[in-house]
Coordinates of C-alpha atoms in Angstrom, one line a residue:
M1 CA -2.3 17.6 21.6
Y2 CA 1.1 18.4 22.9
P3 CA 2.2 20.5 25.9
S4 CA 2.6 24.3 25.6
A5 CA 6.0 25.2 24.4
M6 CA 8.5 25.3 27.4
D7 CA 10.9 28.4 27.7
Y8 CA 14.4 27.3 29.3
A9 CA 16.4 30.2 28.1
R10 CA 15.2 33.4 29.7
D11 CA 17.8 35.7 28.8
G12 CA 15.9 38.7 27.5
G13 CA 18.7 39.4 24.8
T14 CA 18.2 35.8 23.3
A15 CA 15.7 35.3 20.4
L16 CA 14.2 31.7 21.1
I17 CA 13.3 29.6 18.3
P18 CA 10.0 27.5 19.0
T19 CA 11.2 24.0 17.9
R20 CA 9.1 20.8 17.6
F21 CA 10.7 17.4 18.6
V22 CA 9.1 14.3 17.6
W23 CA 9.6 10.4 18.8
P24 CA 7.7 8.3 16.0
Y25 CA 8.5 5.0 17.4
G26 CA 5.8 4.4 20.1
G27 CA 6.1 3.8 23.5
R28 CA 3.9 4.1 26.9
S29 CA 5.6 7.2 28.2
V30 CA 7.9 9.4 26.4
Y31 CA 10.0 12.3 27.6
L32 CA 12.7 14.7 26.0
S33 CA 15.9 15.5 27.8
G34 CA 18.6 17.9 26.4
T35 CA 21.3 20.7 26.9
F36 CA 18.2 23.2 26.5
T37 CA 16.3 21.5 29.4
G38 CA 19.4 21.2 31.6
W39 CA 18.9 17.6 30.9
S40 CA 15.8 17.4 33.1
Q41 CA 13.0 15.5 31.6
W42 CA 10.0 17.0 29.8
P43 CA 7.0 15.1 28.9
M44 CA 5.9 14.5 25.3
A45 CA 2.1 13.6 24.3
P46 CA 1.2 11.4 21.6
V47 CA -0.4 13.1 18.5
E48 CA -4.1 12.9 18.0
G49 CA -4.8 10.2 15.4
C50 CA -1.4 8.8 15.4
P51 CA -0.8 7.3 19.0
T52 CA 2.7 5.8 18.2
V53 CA 3.7 9.4 17.5
F54 CA 5.0 11.4 20.5
Q55 CA 5.8 15.2 20.3
T56 CA 6.7 18.5 22.2
V57 CA 7.6 22.1 21.5
C58 CA 10.5 23.7 23.1
S59 CA 11.6 27.4 22.8
V60 CA 15.3 26.6 22.1
P61 CA 18.0 29.7 21.7
P62 CA 20.2 29.5 18.4
G63 CA 23.2 27.2 18.6
Y64 CA 24.4 23.7 18.8
H65 CA 22.3 21.4 21.2
Q66 CA 22.4 18.0 22.0
Y67 CA 19.2 15.8 23.3
K68 CA 17.8 12.2 23.9
F69 CA 14.6 10.5 24.7
I70 CA 13.3 8.4 27.6
V71 CA 11.1 5.9 26.3
D72 CA 9.4 3.8 29.1
G73 CA 12.3 4.8 31.5
E74 CA 15.0 3.7 28.8
W75 CA 17.3 6.3 27.3
R76 CA 17.1 6.2 23.5
H77 CA 18.2 8.4 20.7
D78 CA 16.6 8.7 17.1
E79 CA 19.2 6.7 14.7
N80 CA 17.3 8.5 11.7
Q81 CA 18.6 11.9 12.8
P82 CA 22.2 13.2 13.2
F83 CA 23.8 11.9 16.4
V84 CA 27.3 11.9 18.2
S85 CA 28.9 9.7 20.9
G86 CA 30.4 11.0 23.8
S87 CA 30.5 10.9 27.7
L88 CA 26.6 10.9 27.8
G89 CA 26.6 8.2 25.3
T90 CA 25.0 8.5 22.2
V91 CA 22.9 11.5 21.6
N92 CA 21.2 13.4 18.8
T93 CA 22.2 16.8 17.6
V94 CA 20.5 19.7 16.4
L95 CA 22.0 23.2 15.2
L96 CA 19.6 26.0 15.2
A97 CA 20.6 29.0 13.1
R98 CA 19.6 32.7 13.9
E99 CA 16.7 33.7 11.7
S100 CA 19.0 35.6 9.2
D101 CA 20.8 32.0 8.8
Y102 CA 17.7 29.9 8.3
L103 CA 18.6 28.9 4.6
P104 CA 22.0 27.5 5.6
A105 CA 20.6 25.9 8.5
V106 CA 18.1 24.0 6.4
L107 CA 20.7 23.0 3.7
S108 CA 23.2 22.0 5.9
A109 CA 23.7 18.2 6.9
Q110 CA 22.9 19.1 10.4
I111 CA 19.1 19.0 9.7
P112 CA 18.2 16.5 6.9
P113 CA 15.3 17.3 4.8
S114 CA 13.5 14.2 5.9
S115 CA 13.8 15.2 9.7
N116 CA 10.7 14.4 11.9
M117 CA 11.6 17.4 14.0
D118 CA 10.9 20.8 12.5
V119 CA 11.2 24.3 13.8
D120 CA 7.7 26.1 14.6
N121 CA 8.6 29.2 12.9
Q122 CA 6.7 30.2 9.9
A123 CA 9.8 31.3 7.6
F124 CA 11.6 28.3 8.7
Q125 CA 8.7 25.7 8.1
R126 CA 8.3 27.3 4.7
L127 CA 12.1 26.3 4.0
V128 CA 11.7 23.0 5.4
R129 CA 8.9 22.1 3.0
V130 CA 10.6 23.4 0.2
S131 CA 13.7 21.2 1.0
D132 CA 11.7 18.2 1.6
V133 CA 11.2 17.3 -2.1
A134 CA 13.6 14.4 -1.4
L135 CA 14.9 12.3 1.2
P136 CA 18.6 12.1 1.9
D137 CA 20.6 10.5 -0.7
D138 CA 21.4 7.4 1.1
A139 CA 17.5 6.8 1.8
S140 CA 16.1 7.9 -1.5
R141 CA 18.1 5.3 -3.5
I142 CA 16.6 1.9 -3.6
S143 CA 18.9 -0.7 -4.3
Q144 CA 17.6 -2.4 -7.4
S145 CA 19.1 -5.8 -6.1
D146 CA 17.0 -5.4 -2.9
L147 CA 13.9 -4.5 -4.8
D148 CA 14.4 -7.4 -7.3
I149 CA 15.0 -9.9 -4.5
S150 CA 12.0 -8.8 -2.6
R151 CA 9.6 -8.8 -5.6
H152 CA 10.9 -12.2 -6.6
R153 CA 10.3 -14.0 -3.1
I154 CA 6.8 -12.3 -2.8
S155 CA 6.0 -13.5 -6.4
A156 CA 7.2 -16.8 -5.6
V157 CA 5.2 -17.1 -2.5
L158 CA 1.8 -15.8 -4.1
S159 CA 2.5 -18.2 -6.9
T160 CA 2.6 -21.3 -4.8
H161 CA -0.5 -20.5 -2.6
S162 CA -4.0 -20.8 -3.8
A163 CA -7.2 -18.8 -3.6
Y164 CA -8.6 -21.7 -1.6
E165 CA -6.3 -20.4 1.3
L166 CA -8.3 -17.3 1.6
L167 CA -11.6 -18.9 2.5
P168 CA -12.5 -18.6 6.3
G169 CA -13.8 -21.5 8.2
S170 CA -17.1 -20.0 8.0
S171 CA -18.7 -16.8 6.3
K172 CA -21.6 -15.3 4.8
V173 CA -21.7 -14.4 1.1
I174 CA -24.4 -12.4 -0.5
A175 CA -25.4 -12.5 -3.9
L176 CA -28.2 -10.5 -5.5
D177 CA -30.9 -11.5 -8.2
V178 CA -30.8 -9.3 -11.3
D179 CA -34.5 -9.0 -11.2
L180 CA -34.4 -7.3 -7.8
P181 CA -35.5 -3.8 -7.5
V182 CA -32.5 -1.6 -7.4
K183 CA -33.8 0.1 -4.5
Q184 CA -33.9 -2.8 -2.5
A185 CA -30.6 -4.1 -3.6
F186 CA -29.1 -0.9 -1.9
H187 CA -31.0 -1.3 1.2
I188 CA -29.6 -4.7 1.3
L189 CA -25.8 -3.4 0.8
H190 CA -26.4 -0.7 3.4
E191 CA -27.9 -3.2 6.1
Q192 CA -25.3 -5.9 5.4
G193 CA -22.4 -3.5 5.6
I194 CA -21.0 -4.7 2.2
P195 CA -19.9 -2.3 -0.7
M196 CA -20.6 -4.9 -3.4
A197 CA -22.5 -8.0 -4.3
P198 CA -22.1 -10.5 -7.1
L199 CA -25.3 -10.7 -9.4
W200 CA -27.2 -14.0 -10.1
D201 CA -29.3 -14.6 -13.3
F202 CA -31.8 -17.4 -12.7
S203 CA -32.7 -17.6 -16.3
R204 CA -29.2 -18.2 -17.3
A205 CA -28.2 -20.3 -14.1
Q206 CA -24.8 -18.0 -13.8
F207 CA -23.4 -15.2 -12.2
V208 CA -23.4 -12.3 -14.7
G209 CA -21.7 -9.2 -12.9
V210 CA -21.7 -7.3 -9.7
L211 CA -23.5 -4.3 -8.1
S212 CA -21.3 -2.0 -6.2
A213 CA -21.5 1.5 -4.5
L214 CA -20.3 3.0 -7.8
D215 CA -23.5 1.9 -9.3
F216 CA -25.4 3.9 -6.7
I217 CA -23.3 7.0 -7.1
L218 CA -24.2 6.7 -11.0
I219 CA -27.9 6.4 -9.9
M220 CA -27.8 9.4 -7.6
R221 CA -25.8 11.6 -10.2
E222 CA -28.6 10.4 -12.8
L223 CA -31.4 11.1 -10.5
G224 CA -30.0 14.8 -9.9
N225 CA -29.9 15.3 -13.8
H226 CA -32.7 17.1 -14.9
G227 CA -32.8 15.6 -18.2
S228 CA -32.7 12.1 -17.0
N229 CA -35.3 9.4 -18.1
L230 CA -34.8 7.8 -14.4
T231 CA -37.1 9.1 -12.0
E232 CA -37.5 8.4 -8.2
E233 CA -40.9 6.4 -8.9
E234 CA -39.2 4.4 -11.4
L235 CA -36.4 3.5 -9.0
E236 CA -39.0 1.8 -6.8
T237 CA -39.4 -0.9 -9.7
H238 CA -36.5 -0.4 -11.5
T239 CA -34.5 -3.8 -11.6
I240 CA -30.9 -4.3 -11.4
S241 CA -30.9 -5.8 -14.9
A242 CA -32.9 -2.6 -16.2
W243 CA -30.4 -0.4 -14.6
K244 CA -27.3 -2.3 -16.0
E245 CA -29.0 -2.0 -19.5
A246 CA -29.7 1.8 -18.9
K247 CA -26.1 2.1 -17.6
S248 CA -24.9 0.6 -20.9
Y249 CA -27.0 2.8 -22.8
L250 CA -25.5 6.0 -20.9
S251 CA -22.0 4.8 -21.7
R252 CA -22.7 4.5 -25.3
Q253 CA -24.1 8.1 -25.1
A254 CA -20.8 9.2 -23.5
N255 CA -18.7 7.5 -26.0
E256 CA -18.3 9.5 -29.5
L257 CA -18.4 6.3 -31.3
G258 CA -21.6 5.2 -29.8
K259 CA -20.0 1.9 -29.0
S260 CA -19.9 0.2 -25.5
T261 CA -18.2 -3.0 -24.8
P262 CA -20.2 -4.9 -21.8
R263 CA -17.6 -5.6 -19.0
R264 CA -17.1 -9.3 -18.4
L265 CA -17.6 -10.6 -14.7
V266 CA -14.3 -10.7 -13.1
W267 CA -13.8 -13.9 -11.0
S268 CA -11.3 -16.6 -10.0
G269 CA -11.5 -20.2 -9.0
P270 CA -10.4 -21.5 -5.7
D271 CA -7.4 -23.4 -7.4
N272 CA -6.2 -20.1 -8.9
N273 CA -2.8 -18.8 -7.4
L274 CA -2.9 -15.6 -5.2
K275 CA -0.6 -13.9 -7.6
D276 CA -3.1 -14.5 -10.4
V277 CA -5.9 -13.3 -8.2
A278 CA -4.1 -10.0 -7.2
L279 CA -3.3 -9.4 -11.0
E280 CA -7.1 -9.9 -12.1
I281 CA -8.0 -7.3 -9.4
L282 CA -5.2 -4.8 -10.4
Q283 CA -5.7 -5.4 -14.2
N284 CA -9.5 -4.9 -14.0
G285 CA -9.7 -1.9 -11.4
V286 CA -12.1 -3.8 -9.1
A287 CA -12.0 -4.1 -5.4
T288 CA -12.7 -7.6 -5.0
V289 CA -13.3 -10.8 -7.3
P290 CA -15.8 -13.7 -6.6
I291 CA -14.2 -16.9 -5.9
I292 CA -16.5 -19.2 -7.7
H293 CA -16.5 -23.1 -8.0
S294 CA -18.1 -25.2 -10.4
P295 CA -18.2 -29.0 -10.0
A296 CA -18.9 -29.7 -13.8
Q297 CA -16.2 -29.1 -16.5
D298 CA -18.7 -26.9 -18.6
G299 CA -19.0 -24.6 -15.8
S300 CA -22.6 -25.1 -14.9
Y301 CA -24.0 -25.0 -11.5
P302 CA -21.4 -22.4 -10.3
Q303 CA -21.1 -22.1 -6.3
L304 CA -20.1 -18.7 -4.8
L305 CA -17.5 -19.5 -2.2
Y306 CA -16.1 -16.0 -1.3
L307 CA -15.3 -12.6 -2.2
A308 CA -11.4 -12.0 -2.3
S309 CA -9.8 -8.7 -1.8
L310 CA -6.1 -7.4 -2.0
S311 CA -6.2 -6.7 1.8
E312 CA -6.7 -10.6 2.4
I313 CA -3.7 -11.3 0.1
L314 CA -1.6 -8.7 1.7
K315 CA -2.6 -10.3 5.0
H316 CA -1.2 -13.5 3.7
I317 CA 2.0 -12.1 2.8
C318 CA 2.5 -10.4 6.1
R319 CA 1.8 -13.5 7.9
Y320 CA 4.1 -15.6 5.8
F321 CA 6.9 -13.3 6.3
K322 CA 6.2 -12.3 9.9
H323 CA 9.1 -14.3 11.6
S324 CA 11.5 -13.5 8.6
P325 CA 11.1 -10.0 7.5
E326 CA 14.8 -9.5 6.9
S327 CA 14.3 -11.9 3.7
L328 CA 12.4 -8.8 2.2
P329 CA 15.1 -6.0 2.3
I330 CA 12.7 -3.3 1.0
L331 CA 10.2 -3.8 4.2
Q332 CA 12.3 -1.3 6.2
L333 CA 12.3 1.5 3.7
P334 CA 10.3 4.7 4.7
I335 CA 7.3 5.1 2.5
G336 CA 8.6 8.6 1.7
A337 CA 11.6 6.9 -0.2
I338 CA 9.5 4.6 -2.5
P339 CA 7.6 5.5 -5.6
L340 CA 4.5 4.5 -4.0
G341 CA 1.0 6.0 -3.8
T342 CA -0.2 9.5 -4.6
W343 CA 1.3 12.4 -3.1
V344 CA 0.8 16.2 -2.8
P345 CA 3.2 17.9 -5.1
K346 CA 6.2 19.8 -3.6
I347 CA 7.3 23.1 -4.7
G348 CA 9.7 22.7 -7.5
E349 CA 8.5 19.2 -8.6
P350 CA 7.3 18.4 -12.1
N351 CA 3.5 18.2 -12.7
R352 CA 2.0 14.9 -11.8
Q353 CA -1.4 13.4 -10.9
P354 CA -2.7 15.6 -8.1
L355 CA -4.1 14.4 -4.9
A356 CA -7.8 15.0 -4.9
M357 CA -9.1 16.7 -1.6
L358 CA -12.2 18.6 -0.7
R359 CA -13.4 20.8 2.2
P360 CA -16.4 19.6 4.4
T361 CA -18.4 22.5 3.2
A362 CA -18.2 21.2 -0.5
S363 CA -21.3 19.8 -1.9
L364 CA -21.9 16.0 -2.0
N365 CA -22.5 16.5 -5.8
A366 CA -18.8 17.7 -6.0
A367 CA -17.6 14.7 -4.1
L368 CA -19.7 12.2 -6.2
N369 CA -18.2 13.8 -9.4
L370 CA -14.8 13.8 -8.2
L371 CA -15.0 10.1 -7.3
V372 CA -16.1 9.4 -10.7
Q373 CA -14.1 11.7 -12.8
A374 CA -10.9 11.1 -10.9
Q375 CA -11.4 7.5 -10.8
V376 CA -10.5 7.3 -7.2
S377 CA -12.2 5.2 -4.2
A378 CA -12.0 7.9 -1.5
I379 CA -11.2 11.6 -0.9
P380 CA -9.5 13.2 2.1
I381 CA -11.5 15.8 3.7
V382 CA -9.5 18.7 5.0
D383 CA -9.8 22.1 6.8
D384 CA -8.2 25.5 5.4
N385 CA -4.8 24.4 6.4
D386 CA -5.0 20.9 4.5
S387 CA -5.2 19.1 7.9
L388 CA -7.1 15.8 7.7
L389 CA -10.5 15.9 9.2
D390 CA -12.2 12.9 7.6
I391 CA -12.6 10.9 4.5
Y392 CA -15.2 10.2 2.2
S393 CA -15.3 7.0 0.2
R394 CA -17.6 5.5 -2.5
S395 CA -19.1 3.1 0.1
D396 CA -20.3 6.0 2.3
I397 CA -22.9 6.5 -0.6
T398 CA -25.0 3.6 0.7
A399 CA -25.8 5.4 3.9
L400 CA -28.4 7.5 1.8
A401 CA -30.4 4.0 1.3
K402 CA -31.3 4.4 4.9
D403 CA -35.0 5.5 5.4
K404 CA -34.8 6.4 1.7
I405 CA -33.0 9.6 2.4
Y406 CA -32.0 9.8 -1.3
T407 CA -35.6 10.7 -2.3
H408 CA -35.5 13.9 -0.4
I409 CA -32.1 15.4 -0.7
N410 CA -30.3 17.8 -3.0
L411 CA -27.0 16.6 -3.9
E412 CA -25.9 20.4 -4.6
E413 CA -27.3 21.5 -1.1
M414 CA -26.1 18.7 1.1
S415 CA -22.7 19.2 2.2
I416 CA -20.0 16.4 2.7
H417 CA -20.1 17.2 6.4
Q418 CA -23.8 16.5 6.5
A419 CA -23.3 13.2 4.4
L420 CA -20.6 11.9 6.6
Q421 CA -22.9 12.6 9.7
L422 CA -25.6 10.1 8.0
A423 CA -22.8 7.6 8.0
E424 CA -22.6 7.9 11.9
E425 CA -26.2 6.8 12.5
P426 CA -26.7 3.2 14.0
Y427 CA -26.6 0.5 11.5
A428 CA -24.4 2.6 8.9
T429 CA -21.7 0.8 7.1
Y430 CA -19.0 3.2 8.0
G431 CA -18.3 6.4 10.2
L432 CA -15.9 8.0 12.5
S433 CA -16.9 5.4 15.2
S434 CA -15.7 2.7 13.0
Q435 CA -12.1 4.4 12.6
K436 CA -12.1 4.3 8.9
C437 CA -9.8 7.1 8.8
H438 CA -6.4 5.6 9.1
M439 CA -3.2 7.6 9.1
C440 CA 0.6 7.2 9.1
L441 CA 3.8 9.3 8.6
R442 CA 6.1 9.6 5.5
S443 CA 8.9 8.3 7.9
D444 CA 7.0 4.9 8.7
S445 CA 8.4 1.9 7.2
L446 CA 6.8 0.0 4.4
H447 CA 6.4 -3.1 6.6
E448 CA 4.3 -0.9 9.2
V449 CA 2.1 0.4 6.3
M450 CA 1.6 -3.2 5.0
E451 CA 0.5 -4.5 8.3
R452 CA -1.9 -1.6 8.6
L453 CA -3.6 -2.1 5.3
S454 CA -3.8 -5.9 6.0
R455 CA -6.3 -5.4 8.8
P456 CA -10.0 -5.9 8.1
G457 CA -11.7 -2.9 6.5
V458 CA -8.6 -0.8 5.9
R459 CA -8.3 -0.1 2.1
R460 CA -5.8 3.1 2.3
V461 CA -4.0 5.0 4.7
V462 CA -3.4 8.7 4.6
V463 CA 0.1 10.1 5.0
V464 CA 0.0 13.2 7.4
E465 CA 2.7 15.5 8.6
A466 CA 3.0 14.7 12.3
G467 CA 1.5 17.4 14.6
S468 CA -0.5 19.4 12.0
K469 CA -2.1 16.4 10.4
R470 CA -1.6 18.1 7.1
V471 CA -2.3 15.7 4.2
E472 CA 1.0 14.8 2.4
G473 CA -0.2 11.7 0.4
I474 CA -2.6 8.8 0.3
I475 CA -1.7 4.9 -0.1
S476 CA -4.2 2.3 -1.1
V477 CA -3.8 -1.5 -0.7
G478 CA -3.6 -1.5 -4.6
D479 CA -0.8 0.9 -4.5
I480 CA 1.0 -1.6 -2.4
F481 CA 0.8 -4.5 -5.0
K482 CA 1.4 -2.4 -7.9
F483 CA 4.9 -1.8 -6.2
L484 CA 5.3 -5.2 -4.8
L485 CA 4.5 -7.0 -8.2
G486 CA 6.4 -4.5 -10.4

């Protein structure tokens, strides 16, 4: 939350414009000072959910104004906004037009479309959003040479480091027997807090696939299908191998040709380089790959060493370039200037893949259908103003395994809000307490977003508008690698 709007111009004949000022660069204490405050200091408060972003709203008369920020006792200006140098040092500037002049004000160079300061007036905000289709020309153009240099250096690093380097000093890796009942398998996923597990076939003495949260989603949808051959009673004894066969049959039914090619197990060896591991994950649309080692040349006696993910490879990149970020010129680009992730289309933009969002009152069935049909791993949950409330991911489905909740719920009657509350129960894999809803701003640099996504358990960040938390886009770890590897 931010302090209530202040009013320094008390001339009854002056039409004041509520104006939001934002400092998105962090700090312990931040104040605003300007010509409209008489150069006195006005406190700014951190935005809820974005502790590095400070803001305040001031009622400012139309005209030309100068302002600066005081961050941890030091006078600062925002280098990404218009500024001038004078007797007071370097200060930011803003030109606020009268209501009849809103359009020229927005289109003028005084307030660039990417400004992180916007006027809190309905008509003005509407125009700001229309003009926010692109960043200023100097920011929206990515130097091809910078892009090529950065991609080449990242590719070179990944190609010279192996998957073995991802292995921790000690860890626990869980594999499931294909003859295990499906019900018991999902209890294990839930209790262990893991979204997937490799499958071991004793009769063949090899790993044959994986069981993931998506399997549970498909099972829940099948149980909700009145014409299904799968019943809750059968689920008690239904083995993983039986489910995989049923899944293959359902896939053939959905295919007009009646053919279904079984998916091979996607895995990597400890000697494979990290670039190859990343490409295996991206090209096969999986979240993780098992790292498997076999002491024999024929691949017998395979040993499961680890489950590698893109987040860990990204962490490796961040660690390698930690002390030389300047060697990757694209790192300082704002994410809003990069063809990265999925964004809410702006007015006037050509049609593109829409960003899937749902209200908390939507049914759990609607969420599961959207996860499968849109082939996404998570859905932002928003209010009527499209402001971010939470996020529902595939992994949240395992919360239904607790106390066999899945046996006595109706997917159409249970809301997403109720389903998310289940995940807040003790021992649940995810929930609000685990801070799974990670946010960023479109002005954040690629470097900042990469650092955030390299943290354990963070698979995506939701891009929000400062203050309102209105959803603007979503960026996953996979999106980062598609961009970095070209």
